[in-house]
Tab-separated table of C-alpha atoms in Angstrom:
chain	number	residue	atom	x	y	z
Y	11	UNK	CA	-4.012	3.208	29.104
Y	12	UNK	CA	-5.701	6.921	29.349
Y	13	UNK	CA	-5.989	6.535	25.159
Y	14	UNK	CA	-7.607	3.175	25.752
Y	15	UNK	CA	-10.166	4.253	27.883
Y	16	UNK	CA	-11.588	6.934	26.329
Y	17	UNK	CA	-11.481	5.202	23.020
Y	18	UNK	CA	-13.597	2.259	24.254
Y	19	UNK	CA	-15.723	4.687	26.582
Y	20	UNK	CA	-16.279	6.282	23.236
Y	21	UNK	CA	-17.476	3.244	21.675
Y	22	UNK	CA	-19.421	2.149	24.278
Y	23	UNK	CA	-21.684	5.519	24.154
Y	24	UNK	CA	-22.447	5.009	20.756
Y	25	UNK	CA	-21.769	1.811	19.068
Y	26	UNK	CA	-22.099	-0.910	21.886
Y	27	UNK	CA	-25.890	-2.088	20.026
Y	28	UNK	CA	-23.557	-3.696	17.074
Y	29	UNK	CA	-20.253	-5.227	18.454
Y	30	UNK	CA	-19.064	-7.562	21.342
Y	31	UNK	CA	-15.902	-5.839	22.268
Y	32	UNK	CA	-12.653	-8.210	22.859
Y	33	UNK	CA	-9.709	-6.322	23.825
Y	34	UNK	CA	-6.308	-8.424	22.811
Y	35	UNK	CA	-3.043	-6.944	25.182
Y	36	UNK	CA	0.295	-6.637	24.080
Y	37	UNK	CA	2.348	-7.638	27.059
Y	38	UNK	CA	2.331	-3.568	27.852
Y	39	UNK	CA	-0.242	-4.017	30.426
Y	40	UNK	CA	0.446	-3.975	34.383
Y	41	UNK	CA	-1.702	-5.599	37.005
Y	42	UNK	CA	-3.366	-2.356	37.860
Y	43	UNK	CA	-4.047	-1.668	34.282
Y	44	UNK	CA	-5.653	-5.334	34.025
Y	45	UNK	CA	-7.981	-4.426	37.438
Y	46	UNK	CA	-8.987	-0.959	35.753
Y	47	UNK	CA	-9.361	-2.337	32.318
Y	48	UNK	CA	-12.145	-5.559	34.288
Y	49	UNK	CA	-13.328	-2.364	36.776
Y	50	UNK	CA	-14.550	-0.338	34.239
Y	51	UNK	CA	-15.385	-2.326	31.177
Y	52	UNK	CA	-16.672	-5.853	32.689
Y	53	UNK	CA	-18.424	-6.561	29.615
Y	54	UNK	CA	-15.309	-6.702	27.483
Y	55	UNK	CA	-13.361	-9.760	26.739
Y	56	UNK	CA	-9.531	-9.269	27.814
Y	57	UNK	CA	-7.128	-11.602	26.141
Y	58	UNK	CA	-3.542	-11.293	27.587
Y	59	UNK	CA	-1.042	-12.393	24.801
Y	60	UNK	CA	0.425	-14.831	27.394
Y	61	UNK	CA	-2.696	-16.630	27.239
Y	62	UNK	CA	-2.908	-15.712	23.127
Y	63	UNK	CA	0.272	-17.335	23.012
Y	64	UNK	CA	-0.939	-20.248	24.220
Y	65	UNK	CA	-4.090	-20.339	21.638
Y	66	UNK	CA	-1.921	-19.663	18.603
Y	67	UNK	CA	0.256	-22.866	19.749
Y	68	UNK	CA	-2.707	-24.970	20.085
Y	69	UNK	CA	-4.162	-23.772	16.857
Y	70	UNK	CA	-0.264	-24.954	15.213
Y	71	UNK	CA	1.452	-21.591	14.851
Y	72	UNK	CA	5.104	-22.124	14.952
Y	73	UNK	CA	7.459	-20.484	18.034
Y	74	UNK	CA	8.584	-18.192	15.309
Y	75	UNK	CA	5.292	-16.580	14.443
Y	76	UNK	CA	4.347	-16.289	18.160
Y	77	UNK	CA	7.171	-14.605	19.258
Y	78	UNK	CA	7.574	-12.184	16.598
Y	79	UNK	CA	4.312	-10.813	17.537
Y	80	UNK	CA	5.841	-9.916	20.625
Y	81	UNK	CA	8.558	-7.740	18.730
Y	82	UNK	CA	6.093	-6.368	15.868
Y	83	UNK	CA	2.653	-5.381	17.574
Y	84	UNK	CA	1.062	-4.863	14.850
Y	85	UNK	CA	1.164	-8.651	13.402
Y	86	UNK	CA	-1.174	-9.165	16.830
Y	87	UNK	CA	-4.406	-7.603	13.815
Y	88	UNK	CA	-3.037	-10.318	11.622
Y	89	UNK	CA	-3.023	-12.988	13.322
Y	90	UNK	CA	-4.731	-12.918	17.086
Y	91	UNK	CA	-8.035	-11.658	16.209
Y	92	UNK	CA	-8.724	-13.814	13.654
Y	93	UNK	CA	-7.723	-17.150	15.201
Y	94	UNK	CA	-8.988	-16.722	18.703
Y	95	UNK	CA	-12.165	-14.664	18.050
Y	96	UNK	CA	-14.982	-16.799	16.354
Y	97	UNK	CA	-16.975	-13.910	14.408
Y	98	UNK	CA	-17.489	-13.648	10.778
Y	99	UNK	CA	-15.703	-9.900	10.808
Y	100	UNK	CA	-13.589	-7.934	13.015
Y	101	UNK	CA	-13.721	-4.558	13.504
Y	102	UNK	CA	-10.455	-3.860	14.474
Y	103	UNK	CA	-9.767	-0.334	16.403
Y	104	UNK	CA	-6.626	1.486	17.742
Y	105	UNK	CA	-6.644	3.233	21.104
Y	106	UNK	CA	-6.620	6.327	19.275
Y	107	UNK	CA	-9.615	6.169	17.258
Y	108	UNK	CA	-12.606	7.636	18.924
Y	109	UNK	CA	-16.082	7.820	17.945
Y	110	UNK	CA	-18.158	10.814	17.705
Y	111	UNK	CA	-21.759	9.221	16.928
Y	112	UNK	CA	-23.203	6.175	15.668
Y	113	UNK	CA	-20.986	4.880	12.916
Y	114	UNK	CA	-24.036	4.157	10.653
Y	115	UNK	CA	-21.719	4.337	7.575
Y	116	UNK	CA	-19.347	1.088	9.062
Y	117	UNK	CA	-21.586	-0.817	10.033
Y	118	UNK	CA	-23.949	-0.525	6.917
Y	119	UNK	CA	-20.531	-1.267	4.894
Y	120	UNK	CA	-20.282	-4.557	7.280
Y	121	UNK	CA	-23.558	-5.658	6.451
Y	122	UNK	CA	-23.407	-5.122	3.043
Y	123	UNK	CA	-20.839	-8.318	2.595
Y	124	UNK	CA	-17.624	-10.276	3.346
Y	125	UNK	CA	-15.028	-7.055	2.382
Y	126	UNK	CA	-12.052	-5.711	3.254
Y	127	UNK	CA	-12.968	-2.396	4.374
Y	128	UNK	CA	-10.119	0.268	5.309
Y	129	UNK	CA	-9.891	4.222	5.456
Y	130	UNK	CA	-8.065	5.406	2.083
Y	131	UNK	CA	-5.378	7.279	3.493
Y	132	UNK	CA	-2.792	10.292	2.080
Y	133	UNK	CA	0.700	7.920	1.275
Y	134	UNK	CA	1.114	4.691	0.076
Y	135	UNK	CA	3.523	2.946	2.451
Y	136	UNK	CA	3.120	-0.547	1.575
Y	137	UNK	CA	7.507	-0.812	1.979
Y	138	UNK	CA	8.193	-4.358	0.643
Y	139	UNK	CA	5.476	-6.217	1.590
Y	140	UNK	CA	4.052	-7.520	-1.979
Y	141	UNK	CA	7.362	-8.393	-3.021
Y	142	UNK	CA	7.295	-10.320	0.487
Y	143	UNK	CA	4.208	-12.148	0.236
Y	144	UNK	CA	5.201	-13.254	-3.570
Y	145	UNK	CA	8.279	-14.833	-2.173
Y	146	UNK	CA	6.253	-17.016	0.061
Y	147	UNK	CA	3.459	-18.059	-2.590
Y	148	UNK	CA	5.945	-18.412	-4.850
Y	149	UNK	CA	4.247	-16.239	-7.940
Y	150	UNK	CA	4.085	-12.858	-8.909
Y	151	UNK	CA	0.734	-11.002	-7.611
Y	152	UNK	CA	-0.740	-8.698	-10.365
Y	153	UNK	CA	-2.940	-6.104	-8.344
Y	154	UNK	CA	-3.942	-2.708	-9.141
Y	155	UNK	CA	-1.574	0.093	-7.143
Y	156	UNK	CA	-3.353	-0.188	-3.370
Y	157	UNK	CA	-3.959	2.710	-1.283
Y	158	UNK	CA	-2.336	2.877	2.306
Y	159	UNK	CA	-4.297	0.887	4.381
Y	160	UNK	CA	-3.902	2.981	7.621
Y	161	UNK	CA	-4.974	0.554	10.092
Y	162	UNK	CA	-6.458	2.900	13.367
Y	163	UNK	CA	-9.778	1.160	11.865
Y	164	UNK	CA	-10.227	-1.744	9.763
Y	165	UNK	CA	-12.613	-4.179	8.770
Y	166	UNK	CA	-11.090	-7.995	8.119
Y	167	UNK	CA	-12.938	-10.964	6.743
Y	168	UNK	CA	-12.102	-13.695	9.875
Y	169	UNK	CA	-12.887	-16.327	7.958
Y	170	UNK	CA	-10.406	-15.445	4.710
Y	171	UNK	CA	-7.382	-15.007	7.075
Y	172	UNK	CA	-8.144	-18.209	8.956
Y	173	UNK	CA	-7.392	-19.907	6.300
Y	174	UNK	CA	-4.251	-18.207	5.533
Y	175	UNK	CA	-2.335	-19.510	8.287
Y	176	UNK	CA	0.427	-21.442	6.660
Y	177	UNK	CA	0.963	-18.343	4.568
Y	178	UNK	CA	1.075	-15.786	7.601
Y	179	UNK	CA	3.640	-18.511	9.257
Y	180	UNK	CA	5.650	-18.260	5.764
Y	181	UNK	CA	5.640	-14.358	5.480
Y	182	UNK	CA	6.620	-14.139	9.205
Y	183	UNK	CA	9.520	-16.260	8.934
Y	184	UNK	CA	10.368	-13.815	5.746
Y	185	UNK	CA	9.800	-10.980	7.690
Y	186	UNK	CA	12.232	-11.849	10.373
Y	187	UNK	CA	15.241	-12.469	8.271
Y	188	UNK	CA	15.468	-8.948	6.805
Y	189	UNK	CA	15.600	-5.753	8.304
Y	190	UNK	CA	12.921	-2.895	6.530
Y	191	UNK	CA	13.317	0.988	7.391
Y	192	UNK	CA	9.610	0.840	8.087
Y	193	UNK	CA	8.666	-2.556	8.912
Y	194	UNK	CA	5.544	-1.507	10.593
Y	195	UNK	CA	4.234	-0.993	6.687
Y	196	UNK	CA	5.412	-4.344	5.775
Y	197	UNK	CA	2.803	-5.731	8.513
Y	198	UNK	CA	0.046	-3.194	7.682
Y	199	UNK	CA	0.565	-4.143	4.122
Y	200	UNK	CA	0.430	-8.268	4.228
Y	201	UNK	CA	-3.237	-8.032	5.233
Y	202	UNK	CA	-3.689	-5.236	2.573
Y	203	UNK	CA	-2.176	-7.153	-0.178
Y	204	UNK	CA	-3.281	-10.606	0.978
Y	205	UNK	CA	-7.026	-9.365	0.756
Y	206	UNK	CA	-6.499	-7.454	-2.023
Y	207	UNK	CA	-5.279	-10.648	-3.974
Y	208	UNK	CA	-7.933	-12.115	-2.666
Y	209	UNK	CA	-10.326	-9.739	-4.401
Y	210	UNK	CA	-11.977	-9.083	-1.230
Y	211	UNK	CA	-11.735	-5.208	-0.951
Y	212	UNK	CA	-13.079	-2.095	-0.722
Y	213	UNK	CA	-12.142	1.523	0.638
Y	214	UNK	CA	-14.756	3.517	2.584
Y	215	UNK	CA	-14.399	6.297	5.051
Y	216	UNK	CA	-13.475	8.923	3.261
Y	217	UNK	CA	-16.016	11.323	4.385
Y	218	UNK	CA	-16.936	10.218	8.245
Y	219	UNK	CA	-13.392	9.534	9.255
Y	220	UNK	CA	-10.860	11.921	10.185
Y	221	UNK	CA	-7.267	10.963	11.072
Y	222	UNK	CA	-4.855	13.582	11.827
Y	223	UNK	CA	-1.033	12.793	12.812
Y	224	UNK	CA	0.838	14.237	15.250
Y	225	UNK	CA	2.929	16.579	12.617
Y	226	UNK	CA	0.037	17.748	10.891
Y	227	UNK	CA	-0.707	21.026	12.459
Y	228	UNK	CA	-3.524	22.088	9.957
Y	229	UNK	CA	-5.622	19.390	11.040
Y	230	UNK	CA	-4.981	19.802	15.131
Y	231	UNK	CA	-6.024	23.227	14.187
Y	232	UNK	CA	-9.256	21.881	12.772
Y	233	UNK	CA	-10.627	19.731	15.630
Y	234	UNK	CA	-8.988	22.040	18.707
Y	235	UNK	CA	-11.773	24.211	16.373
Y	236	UNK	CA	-14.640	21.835	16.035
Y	237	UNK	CA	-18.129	21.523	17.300
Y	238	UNK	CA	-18.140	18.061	19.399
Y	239	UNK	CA	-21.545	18.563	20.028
Y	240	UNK	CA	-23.240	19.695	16.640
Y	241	UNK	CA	-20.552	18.232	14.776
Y	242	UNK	CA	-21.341	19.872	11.261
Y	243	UNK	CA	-19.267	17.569	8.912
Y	244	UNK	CA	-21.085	14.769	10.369
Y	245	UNK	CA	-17.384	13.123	11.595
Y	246	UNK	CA	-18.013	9.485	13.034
Y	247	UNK	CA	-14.858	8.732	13.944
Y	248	UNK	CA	-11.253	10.463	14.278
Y	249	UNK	CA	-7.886	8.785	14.321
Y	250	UNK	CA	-5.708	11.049	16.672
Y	251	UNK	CA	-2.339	8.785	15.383
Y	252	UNK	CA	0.083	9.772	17.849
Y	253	UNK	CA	-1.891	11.994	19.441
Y	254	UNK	CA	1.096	11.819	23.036
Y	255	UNK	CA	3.304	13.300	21.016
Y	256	UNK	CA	1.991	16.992	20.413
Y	257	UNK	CA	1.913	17.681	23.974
Y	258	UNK	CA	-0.837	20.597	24.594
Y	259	UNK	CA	-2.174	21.022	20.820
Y	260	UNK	CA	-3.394	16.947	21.590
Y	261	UNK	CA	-4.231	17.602	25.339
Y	262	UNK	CA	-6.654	20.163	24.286
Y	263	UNK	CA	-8.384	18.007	21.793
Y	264	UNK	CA	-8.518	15.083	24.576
Y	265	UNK	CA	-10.334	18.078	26.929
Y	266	UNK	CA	-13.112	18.615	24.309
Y	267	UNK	CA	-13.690	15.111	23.918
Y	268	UNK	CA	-14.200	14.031	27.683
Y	269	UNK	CA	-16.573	17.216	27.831
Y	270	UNK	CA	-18.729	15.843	25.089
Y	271	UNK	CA	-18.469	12.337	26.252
Y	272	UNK	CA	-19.913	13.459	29.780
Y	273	UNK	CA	-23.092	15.071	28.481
């Protein structure tokens, strides 16, 4: 809840001109974190997935698909955002992405067209997925090798994926009969090779976002180092993945950033 807050705080002080923000639970929520959550940010739309649930069944989802979403969070960016939100694009952000300055770069990419816009990241980790999705369409997919879609902040066409709903159903009922060693990758990478067979892609953000894992002690070096406040390599946003799991190294980074959030 603490990572939640200060990303959408974040947000808020800089990027709150461009975006309504709807924020989409994943059962993890308590009733006090629901009052905060409506205390603090009244202007944000809070979808429980009880009441997603409920939506997705309406809109013809089958049992299947709704309940795995319970099990794999991250079919939730797949699915939830794109069926019960009416925009054109979603901006889709983790609680551990949080924003530095205006994100002119983004949202100039957003403008620019109907893409599929993702931060090129270090690995590809795409497990099984393409293999997946060609068992449910029933064809081989020829695309060029895909970088790792790492998916703290994303860009999805709405409109693209609303129409894919029979498919998503299909790879879902795929996904739950085997068992993958990563199988958050195999959810990551549907939307990434979906869209990329789609032809609707492109890879920005390599310059103005930073993401730094929780085992890569160079780069918590860098920003328990950086200048917040000048912020010399112009950084718009920075993905702190894990960020609970390196203790003080991440505590001291979460320090600097209320301080420069309060001025």
């Amino acid at each position: 809840m603490e990572s939640l807050i200060l990303s959408l705080a974040s947000f808020y002080a800089f990027s709150r001109e461009y975006a309504e923000v709807a924020i989409h639970e994943d059962d993890s929520f308590t009733k006090k974190d629901i009052l905060t959550i409506k205390n603090i940010f009244p202007w944000a739309k809070l979808i429980l997935l009880k009441d997603a649930d409920i939506i997705l069944r309406q809109k013809g989802f089958s049992e299947k698909t709704i309940n795995l979403r319970h099990k794999h969070k991250l079919l939730i960016k797949a699915i939830d955002f794109h069926h019960i939100e009416s925009r054109k694009r979603v901006l889709i952000i983790d609680t551990d992405v949080f924003f530095l300055k205006n994100i002119s770069e983004l949202w100039s990419k957003i403008t620019e067209g109907e893409k599929f816009i993702f931060n090129d990241d270090r690995e590809p980790a795409y497990g099984s997925s393409k293999k997946l999705l060609e068992k449910v369409l029933g064809r081989k997919l020829e695309m060029n090798p895909a970088p790792y879609v790492n998916t703290g902040l994303i860009v999805e066409p709405s409109a693209i994926l609303r129409e894919a709903k029979t498919i998503i159903d299909g790879y879902c009922k795929e996904f739950e009969n085997f068992s993958y060693q990563r199988p958050h990758c195999i959810e990551q990478g549907f939307i990434a090779c979906f869209l990329k067979n789609k032809k609707v892609e492109e890879c920005v953000f390599s310059g103005n976002h930073r993401i730094i894992g929780h085992q890569d002690m160079p780069g918590t070096g860098y920003l328990k180092k950086y200048d917040f406040e000048n912020n010399p390599d112009n950084v718009e946003t920075i993905h702190l993945c894990g960020w609970n799991k390196l203790g003080k190294d991440f505590g001291a980074i979460r320090t600097k950033l209320l301080s420069f959030m309060k001025k």
